[in-house]
XYZ file of C-alpha atoms in Angstrom:
556
model
C 19.105 2.148 11.032
C 22.214 1.900 8.692
C 25.393 2.921 10.141
C 25.939 6.343 9.805
C 29.659 5.977 8.005
C 27.781 3.770 5.503
C 24.603 6.133 5.080
C 27.032 8.591 4.257
C 29.279 6.943 2.150
C 25.881 5.957 -0.104
C 24.530 9.125 0.057
C 27.646 10.988 -1.680
C 27.834 7.768 -4.356
C 24.582 7.114 -5.425
C 21.831 8.987 -7.428
C 18.514 9.573 -5.775
C 14.922 10.686 -7.160
C 14.054 12.509 -3.870
C 16.221 14.103 -1.319
C 14.441 15.325 1.685
C 15.709 18.052 4.363
C 14.750 17.625 7.628
C 14.554 14.481 10.103
C 11.970 15.364 12.001
C 8.307 13.937 12.264
C 7.242 15.596 8.536
C 10.538 14.706 7.017
C 10.333 11.075 8.243
C 7.099 10.595 6.964
C 7.908 12.334 3.551
C 10.723 9.682 3.340
C 8.734 6.851 4.243
C 5.828 7.823 1.783
C 8.142 8.135 -1.033
C 9.997 5.277 -0.479
C 6.680 3.236 -0.101
C 5.675 4.416 -3.541
C 9.191 3.195 -5.151
C 10.842 6.300 -5.174
C 14.937 6.397 -4.279
C 15.218 8.701 -1.284
C 17.626 10.186 0.604
C 17.185 12.192 3.858
C 19.559 14.725 5.422
C 19.187 16.336 9.016
C 21.488 19.124 10.264
C 21.525 18.228 13.927
C 20.040 15.102 15.070
C 16.600 13.202 14.279
C 13.957 14.837 16.141
C 16.025 17.425 17.560
C 13.715 20.017 16.761
C 9.975 20.699 17.430
C 9.234 16.716 16.996
C 10.593 16.299 20.074
C 9.141 19.380 21.972
C 5.616 18.433 21.742
C 2.742 17.885 24.241
C 3.221 14.298 23.544
C -0.284 13.952 22.369
C -2.119 12.574 19.307
C -5.332 14.477 19.837
C -7.827 16.688 17.263
C -7.139 19.530 19.478
C -10.666 20.358 21.456
C -9.451 24.024 21.423
C -9.522 24.071 17.502
C -12.923 23.674 17.934
C -13.329 27.144 19.460
C -11.609 28.684 16.533
C -14.416 26.517 14.039
C -11.166 24.861 12.655
C -13.094 21.846 11.929
C -11.308 20.140 8.808
C -8.070 20.319 10.679
C -9.984 18.550 13.906
C -11.555 15.998 11.591
C -8.504 15.315 9.961
C -6.335 14.769 13.213
C -9.030 12.794 14.760
C -9.061 10.373 11.829
C -5.007 10.079 11.850
C -5.290 9.331 15.698
C -7.152 6.437 14.936
C -4.916 5.389 12.349
C -1.776 5.786 14.378
C -3.362 3.537 17.252
C -3.542 0.726 14.986
C -0.382 1.027 12.870
C 1.333 1.613 16.223
C -0.449 0.571 19.186
C 3.243 0.337 21.623
C 3.666 3.991 20.685
C 0.332 5.627 20.769
C -1.659 4.793 23.240
C -5.118 5.897 24.879
C -4.886 8.621 27.636
C -8.158 9.307 29.476
C -8.969 13.172 30.243
C -10.783 14.691 32.775
C -12.745 17.908 32.713
C -13.664 18.801 36.162
C -16.591 20.388 37.775
C -16.582 21.645 41.414
C -19.367 23.232 44.203
C -21.829 21.325 43.098
C -21.959 22.212 39.609
C -22.679 20.460 36.779
C -19.947 20.080 34.191
C -20.214 22.977 31.849
C -22.772 22.718 29.077
C -20.557 24.185 26.259
C -17.619 21.498 26.750
C -20.560 18.699 26.498
C -21.319 20.278 23.362
C -17.584 20.531 22.268
C -17.315 17.061 23.533
C -20.084 15.601 21.403
C -18.819 17.154 18.352
C -15.427 15.831 19.125
C -17.413 12.073 19.500
C -18.954 12.475 16.063
C -16.108 14.064 13.928
C -13.835 11.257 15.466
C -16.363 8.403 13.989
C -14.930 7.209 10.267
C -18.099 6.838 8.734
C -21.896 8.464 8.898
C -23.284 5.060 10.587
C -20.242 5.002 13.089
C -21.257 8.759 13.722
C -24.712 8.028 14.658
C -23.568 5.502 17.167
C -21.372 7.813 18.574
C -23.926 9.502 20.025
C -24.629 6.664 22.305
C -24.193 7.836 25.739
C -23.085 4.427 27.094
C -21.354 1.437 25.457
C -22.994 -1.931 24.210
C -22.381 -4.694 26.089
C -18.869 -6.610 25.219
C -17.581 -3.308 23.546
C -13.760 -2.607 24.503
C -13.378 -0.313 27.208
C -11.189 2.073 25.063
C -13.552 3.890 22.736
C -12.582 7.138 21.122
C -15.771 7.991 19.543
C -17.607 8.117 22.788
C -17.422 10.515 26.199
C -19.346 10.409 29.469
C -20.539 12.325 32.810
C -18.666 10.574 35.526
C -19.430 11.598 39.542
C -16.697 13.457 41.842
C -15.524 10.321 43.264
C -14.490 8.769 39.424
C -12.842 12.406 39.013
C -10.544 11.955 42.198
C -9.574 8.638 41.424
C -8.476 9.264 38.283
C -7.064 12.274 39.454
C -5.526 11.963 42.572
C -3.868 15.506 42.837
C -7.172 17.280 42.561
C -9.288 15.017 45.212
C -8.615 17.787 48.336
C -10.713 19.841 46.125
C -13.515 17.688 46.282
C -14.509 17.725 42.578
C -18.171 17.230 42.382
C -18.521 15.623 38.823
C -16.941 15.977 34.990
C -16.233 14.894 31.748
C -14.310 11.609 30.875
C -13.135 11.624 27.369
C -9.991 9.718 25.414
C -7.180 10.968 23.246
C -4.067 9.461 22.807
C -0.023 9.716 23.724
C 3.270 8.734 22.329
C 6.831 9.667 23.067
C 7.140 12.223 20.091
C 10.923 11.297 19.335
C 10.333 7.714 19.312
C 7.956 8.203 16.935
C 10.277 9.810 14.423
C 12.835 7.080 14.859
C 10.224 4.654 14.168
C 9.044 5.822 11.177
C 12.494 6.654 9.882
C 13.313 2.927 10.405
C 10.355 1.782 8.562
C 11.736 4.320 5.799
C 15.070 2.617 5.592
C 13.152 -0.477 5.454
C 11.725 0.544 2.151
C 14.894 1.651 1.080
C 15.326 5.336 2.058
C 19.197 6.180 3.146
C 19.219 8.688 6.240
C 21.675 10.417 8.099
C 22.231 12.954 10.461
C 24.514 15.459 11.149
C 24.494 16.573 7.326
C 23.664 20.687 7.005
C 22.488 21.783 3.778
C 24.337 24.586 2.568
C 23.276 24.980 -0.529
C 20.413 23.836 -3.311
C 22.124 22.152 -5.903
C 25.717 22.289 -6.499
C 28.251 24.855 -7.707
C 28.032 23.351 -11.323
C 24.461 22.159 -11.533
C 21.874 23.789 -9.157
C 19.182 21.044 -10.283
C 21.492 18.524 -8.617
C 20.299 18.027 -5.250
C 21.799 19.667 -2.539
C 25.031 20.533 -1.439
C 25.812 19.006 2.402
C 28.505 19.743 4.852
C 29.467 16.834 6.978
C 29.552 18.335 10.799
C 31.692 15.451 11.870
C 34.261 15.320 8.888
C 33.645 19.011 7.942
C 33.711 17.914 4.473
C 31.377 18.906 1.848
C 29.549 16.640 -0.717
C 26.867 16.823 -3.243
C 23.874 14.583 -2.344
C 22.109 13.757 -6.101
C 18.587 13.965 -6.525
C 16.131 14.700 -9.381
C 13.259 16.452 -6.608
C 14.209 18.215 -3.661
C 11.449 18.263 -0.559
C 11.927 20.905 2.252
C 10.390 19.765 5.387
C 12.621 21.545 7.812
C 9.675 23.085 10.128
C 10.281 26.432 11.668
C 13.388 26.651 9.448
C 11.400 26.132 6.227
C 11.799 29.548 5.173
C 15.635 29.653 5.045
C 15.689 26.934 2.423
C 15.177 28.521 -0.925
C 16.405 29.083 -4.307
C 18.458 31.821 -5.063
C 16.037 33.281 -7.537
C 11.983 33.125 -6.847
C 9.312 33.567 -9.181
C 7.199 35.325 -6.257
C 7.729 35.345 -2.446
C 4.367 33.639 -2.245
C 6.093 30.416 -3.269
C 8.011 30.064 -0.099
C 6.467 30.229 3.050
C 6.777 32.796 5.922
C 7.447 31.030 9.601
C 5.797 32.812 12.479
C 7.443 30.907 15.548
C 5.404 30.203 18.300
C 7.393 29.036 21.657
C 5.693 26.315 23.827
C 7.011 25.362 27.448
C 6.436 22.331 29.289
C 7.694 21.056 32.938
C 7.678 17.448 34.222
C 6.840 17.197 38.215
C 7.296 13.955 40.021
C 4.201 11.903 40.152
C 4.630 11.872 44.045
C 4.124 15.793 44.037
C 1.452 15.946 41.633
C -0.351 12.042 41.322
C -2.162 11.699 38.026
C -3.840 8.690 36.627
C -5.146 10.267 33.656
C -4.812 13.735 31.945
C -6.335 17.173 33.294
C -7.673 19.875 31.216
C -6.384 23.122 33.598
C -8.124 26.123 32.571
C -5.807 29.173 32.833
C -8.349 31.963 32.223
C -9.135 33.766 28.841
C -10.883 30.760 27.547
C -7.899 28.701 27.555
C -6.427 25.950 28.998
C -2.978 23.576 29.375
C -2.685 20.200 30.008
C -1.274 17.996 33.125
C -0.599 14.854 32.115
C 1.072 11.548 33.188
C 3.759 10.631 31.171
C 6.848 7.854 31.718
C 6.175 8.269 35.113
C 6.094 11.991 35.758
C 3.545 14.569 35.554
C 3.798 16.464 32.349
C 2.871 20.072 32.280
C 2.061 22.683 29.259
C 2.220 24.073 27.200
C 2.186 28.017 26.709
C 1.791 29.645 23.149
C 3.599 32.792 22.828
C 4.871 34.419 19.699
C 8.675 33.840 19.655
C 11.552 35.833 17.358
C 14.603 34.162 19.630
C 17.273 31.825 18.838
C 15.384 28.563 17.411
C 18.968 26.475 17.400
C 18.238 26.026 21.068
C 14.777 27.377 22.545
C 15.156 27.679 26.724
C 11.712 27.567 28.691
C 11.638 31.195 29.931
C 11.009 32.002 33.638
C 7.844 33.472 32.863
C 6.458 30.460 31.143
C 7.349 27.947 33.838
C 6.144 30.229 36.609
C 2.778 30.591 34.412
C 2.315 26.730 34.438
C 3.151 26.257 37.962
C 0.645 29.214 38.927
C -2.006 27.338 36.694
C -1.349 23.766 38.652
C -1.309 25.078 42.145
C -4.339 27.383 41.680
C -6.333 24.186 40.092
C -5.163 21.526 42.356
C -4.770 23.221 45.321
C -0.983 22.606 45.133
C 2.316 24.425 46.613
C 4.487 23.387 43.883
C 7.781 25.592 43.044
C 10.945 25.644 40.820
C 12.404 23.101 43.173
C 9.629 20.635 42.145
C 10.585 21.031 38.582
C 12.450 17.565 37.535
C 12.803 19.076 33.866
C 11.967 21.379 31.420
C 11.778 22.080 27.865
C 10.458 24.552 24.988
C 9.858 23.902 21.177
C 9.220 26.292 18.550
C 6.064 25.574 16.174
C 6.154 26.287 12.583
C 3.110 28.436 12.006
C 2.449 30.211 9.013
C 2.351 34.144 8.861
C -0.588 35.544 7.903
C 0.702 38.516 7.791
C -1.496 40.371 10.423
C -0.655 40.647 14.110
C -2.323 37.667 15.343
C -1.051 36.149 18.256
C 0.090 32.769 17.821
C -2.389 30.674 19.835
C -4.976 32.146 16.806
C -2.961 31.004 14.344
C -4.438 27.788 12.112
C -1.979 24.498 12.713
C -3.029 23.720 9.193
C -0.122 22.118 6.963
C 0.474 23.997 3.767
C 2.567 23.143 0.496
C 4.903 25.336 -1.283
C 6.212 24.794 -4.813
C 8.948 27.029 -6.317
C 9.276 27.744 -10.120
C 12.427 25.584 -9.764
C 10.991 22.690 -8.628
C 11.505 22.782 -4.845
C 8.677 21.561 -2.759
C 8.369 22.731 0.917
C 5.608 21.138 3.019
C 5.389 23.307 6.625
C 3.029 23.989 9.060
C 0.468 21.609 10.783
C 0.844 19.552 13.981
C 2.513 15.951 15.325
C -0.793 14.145 14.739
C -1.344 14.943 10.786
C 2.434 14.072 10.092
C 0.945 11.262 7.584
C -1.263 13.527 5.746
C 1.737 16.428 5.395
C 3.658 13.497 3.841
C 1.029 12.697 1.725
C 0.299 15.989 0.743
C 4.151 16.724 -0.581
C 4.392 13.164 -2.163
C 0.985 13.627 -3.911
C 2.627 16.551 -5.641
C 5.590 14.959 -6.879
C 3.618 12.017 -8.344
C 1.392 14.419 -10.142
C 3.926 16.317 -11.055
C 5.760 13.283 -12.874
C 2.666 11.642 -14.322
C 3.272 8.451 -12.282
C 0.672 5.531 -10.649
C 1.950 5.706 -7.550
C -1.091 5.765 -4.884
C 0.078 6.090 -1.097
C 0.211 3.484 1.231
C 1.237 4.704 4.971
C -2.069 4.185 6.222
C -1.604 0.496 5.538
C 2.041 0.326 6.694
C 2.614 -0.989 10.438
C 5.160 1.380 12.313
C 7.247 -1.018 14.546
C 6.034 -4.397 15.744
C 4.582 -4.561 19.309
C 5.810 -6.808 21.779
C 4.051 -8.349 25.300
C 6.768 -7.136 27.907
C 6.066 -10.811 29.391
C 7.398 -12.406 26.437
C 10.771 -10.325 26.278
C 14.034 -12.431 27.221
C 14.980 -12.209 30.926
C 18.424 -10.692 31.254
C 20.127 -10.917 34.724
C 20.172 -7.331 36.271
C 17.507 -5.903 34.518
C 14.611 -4.731 36.789
C 11.389 -5.604 36.052
C 9.987 -2.153 35.566
C 12.327 -1.652 32.513
C 11.138 -4.197 30.285
C 7.640 -2.425 29.991
C 9.181 0.501 29.219
C 11.897 -1.142 26.673
C 8.820 -2.723 24.932
C 6.648 0.429 24.774
C 9.615 2.229 23.470
C 10.931 -0.273 20.769
C 8.578 -2.952 20.535
C 10.283 -5.998 19.156
C 13.469 -4.139 18.843
C 13.143 -4.585 22.859
C 15.115 -7.981 22.424
C 18.030 -6.490 20.840
C 18.440 -3.935 23.516
C 18.286 -6.897 25.896
C 20.896 -8.869 23.845
C 23.086 -5.509 24.748
C 22.297 -5.452 27.947
C 23.379 -9.164 28.521
C 27.061 -7.948 26.829
C 28.203 -6.537 29.921
C 26.771 -6.654 33.634
C 26.790 -2.836 34.001
C 24.888 -2.322 31.003
C 22.152 -4.025 32.470
C 21.925 -1.461 34.864
C 19.607 1.351 34.828
C 21.150 4.861 33.959
C 19.520 6.204 36.910
C 18.927 4.235 39.973
C 14.924 4.234 40.223
C 14.378 4.747 36.601
C 13.712 2.184 34.078
C 16.081 3.321 31.095
C 19.190 0.994 30.866
C 22.476 1.818 29.852
C 22.307 -0.750 27.413
C 20.466 2.009 25.393
C 23.253 4.382 25.096
C 25.456 1.380 22.937
C 22.496 -0.011 21.156
C 21.491 3.747 19.855
C 24.807 4.480 19.019
C 24.903 0.961 17.132
C 21.272 1.074 15.392
C 19.842 4.245 15.712
C 22.759 6.709 14.518
C 22.901 8.099 18.129
C 26.432 10.219 18.319
C 26.322 12.214 21.577
C 25.368 11.926 25.091
C 22.686 14.444 24.195
C 21.072 11.925 21.468
C 21.036 9.405 24.011
C 19.661 11.450 26.960
C 17.282 13.646 25.340
C 15.888 11.985 22.529
C 16.619 8.096 22.399
C 15.666 7.859 26.229
C 14.006 10.980 27.616
C 15.880 11.307 30.996
C 16.819 14.792 30.124
C 13.339 15.745 30.273
C 12.272 13.344 33.151
C 15.243 13.805 35.684
C 17.393 16.779 34.659
C 18.621 17.596 37.574
C 20.183 14.312 38.350
C 21.946 14.027 35.042
C 23.022 17.773 35.543
C 24.352 17.460 39.210
C 27.775 17.907 39.227
C 28.390 14.733 41.605
C 26.502 12.855 39.334
C 28.201 10.088 36.863
C 25.043 9.521 34.736
C 26.594 11.447 31.839
C 29.987 10.089 31.678
C 28.387 6.513 32.103
C 26.438 7.247 28.916
C 29.514 8.609 27.303
C 31.770 5.762 28.251
C 28.924 2.829 27.084
C 28.370 4.722 24.049
C 31.858 5.185 23.236
C 32.917 1.872 23.432
C 30.584 1.537 20.076
C 32.354 4.778 18.316
C 35.753 4.107 19.496
C 36.050 7.016 22.258
C 39.203 7.053 24.246
C 38.680 8.122 27.873
C 39.600 11.564 27.068
C 36.985 11.609 24.538
C 34.594 10.195 27.081
C 35.164 13.350 29.319
C 34.731 15.623 26.784
C 31.213 14.278 25.423
C 30.103 14.283 28.966
C 31.051 17.836 29.566
C 29.516 18.721 26.112
C 26.242 17.365 27.292
C 26.143 19.696 30.296
C 27.043 22.546 27.654
C 24.077 21.062 25.732
C 21.967 20.918 28.537
C 22.547 24.288 29.762
C 21.783 25.571 26.431
C 18.329 23.941 26.242
C 17.759 25.162 29.717
C 16.754 21.822 30.982
C 17.163 22.389 34.483
C 15.253 24.919 36.092
C 16.688 27.131 38.681
C 15.540 27.241 41.795
């Protein structure tokens, strides 16, 4: 990405067709869609890219089996087709994940679940002919192992092989089906990078303080630079509000009707991570929790990821902490299902995010509110796109930009269905750097694609940069200066919570007062950002405050 100082200077000096507010997955998608159609695009983010909901998901790119229970068939169908497309456009970032629904005590797998999976199979197929073939119970000879349009019944032994943590309960069978998994924050950064390749100018830590300017309310947006404290106007002909859970806070001073803007009903989702040794998973598990609901237990980046809760939320949305009750709820569900004895001391990290659900005006629980995206347009021309889910980000962006195109009478069809997101690379083909652990190459390839070569070039600059941030984990210290140089990382939290995901996977190690990881990261990125030793110490301390505010360490 463009150096932040240069990006801010450009935003202050140039005139744009569109300014996008919000640097999560929806805003990134709008920037890419609009820029690839020929618009000049500016994007501003008040904190760090993906620092809101877009880094706090269940990491799934999926149709959403539970949405079938609410007969939200259009959303499921749309999401399944987007899942297929994301695997094609970003195969290093969006990968197939086997999931298992287990049966016990000699019982056959639940028939209603099988009916739901049959619907899932058929809806995932892009054409009628493919839908008919999706009804086959077994793959044809020579077909690839990964087939998102097919599920099958498996034996108890296969269930135990895929879910070693469940072997002690003696499962007698189950269903095997596939969805996909991603690193959500890395997906956002990759989409932003592609948007910049088409000419978009993006910068973080620019908070919108006013729509328009004091002199001209139609001038774009006035922003405050959190680093310099200065204010300036980003001049643009159109404004798109893609701020997710903050969407109802961006509004003109005058509205023709309240229906022109959304009414957000936030929902908190909590996740925890557990060491693979304590809960070994080779596939994802659907874990029932009563009332017909379920959570996921998923293998992710060497850990087991447990979540999510889904509760109405009316607290602070700047720093959303996992509640003790939610953590206990997740641990209780996992212990009962796997026959485990996990407690707070086994939790290696925790995080919570707030979903931007759109209020329906009734008293329904958040779990029952549709995840469908909605577009709003004010009489002054502000377009707001919110709701939706991670999987459907591209459709949400298309909806917003299509409205701009229609309004201006342009001929500019959407192109994002054919734009690759990054460039995959074979880990074996990456340049070898002395000191880099062999396990790091696969993770670098999955995280950065071909850009992993640039991370390795950074690692080769100094011996220390080739070492892991935390011993035994594959994340390299070189990723700190790399992300400061190329991804606008400006704090230790940017590196540990979003550029890498160590804050979610090894929170206790990072927050141990005797640990040195935050200081090492601050020193490594400070060499790029011009920090002296006093600033390095302050930035490491600042990470401790951020980690406490986010609640990534669960109290024992």
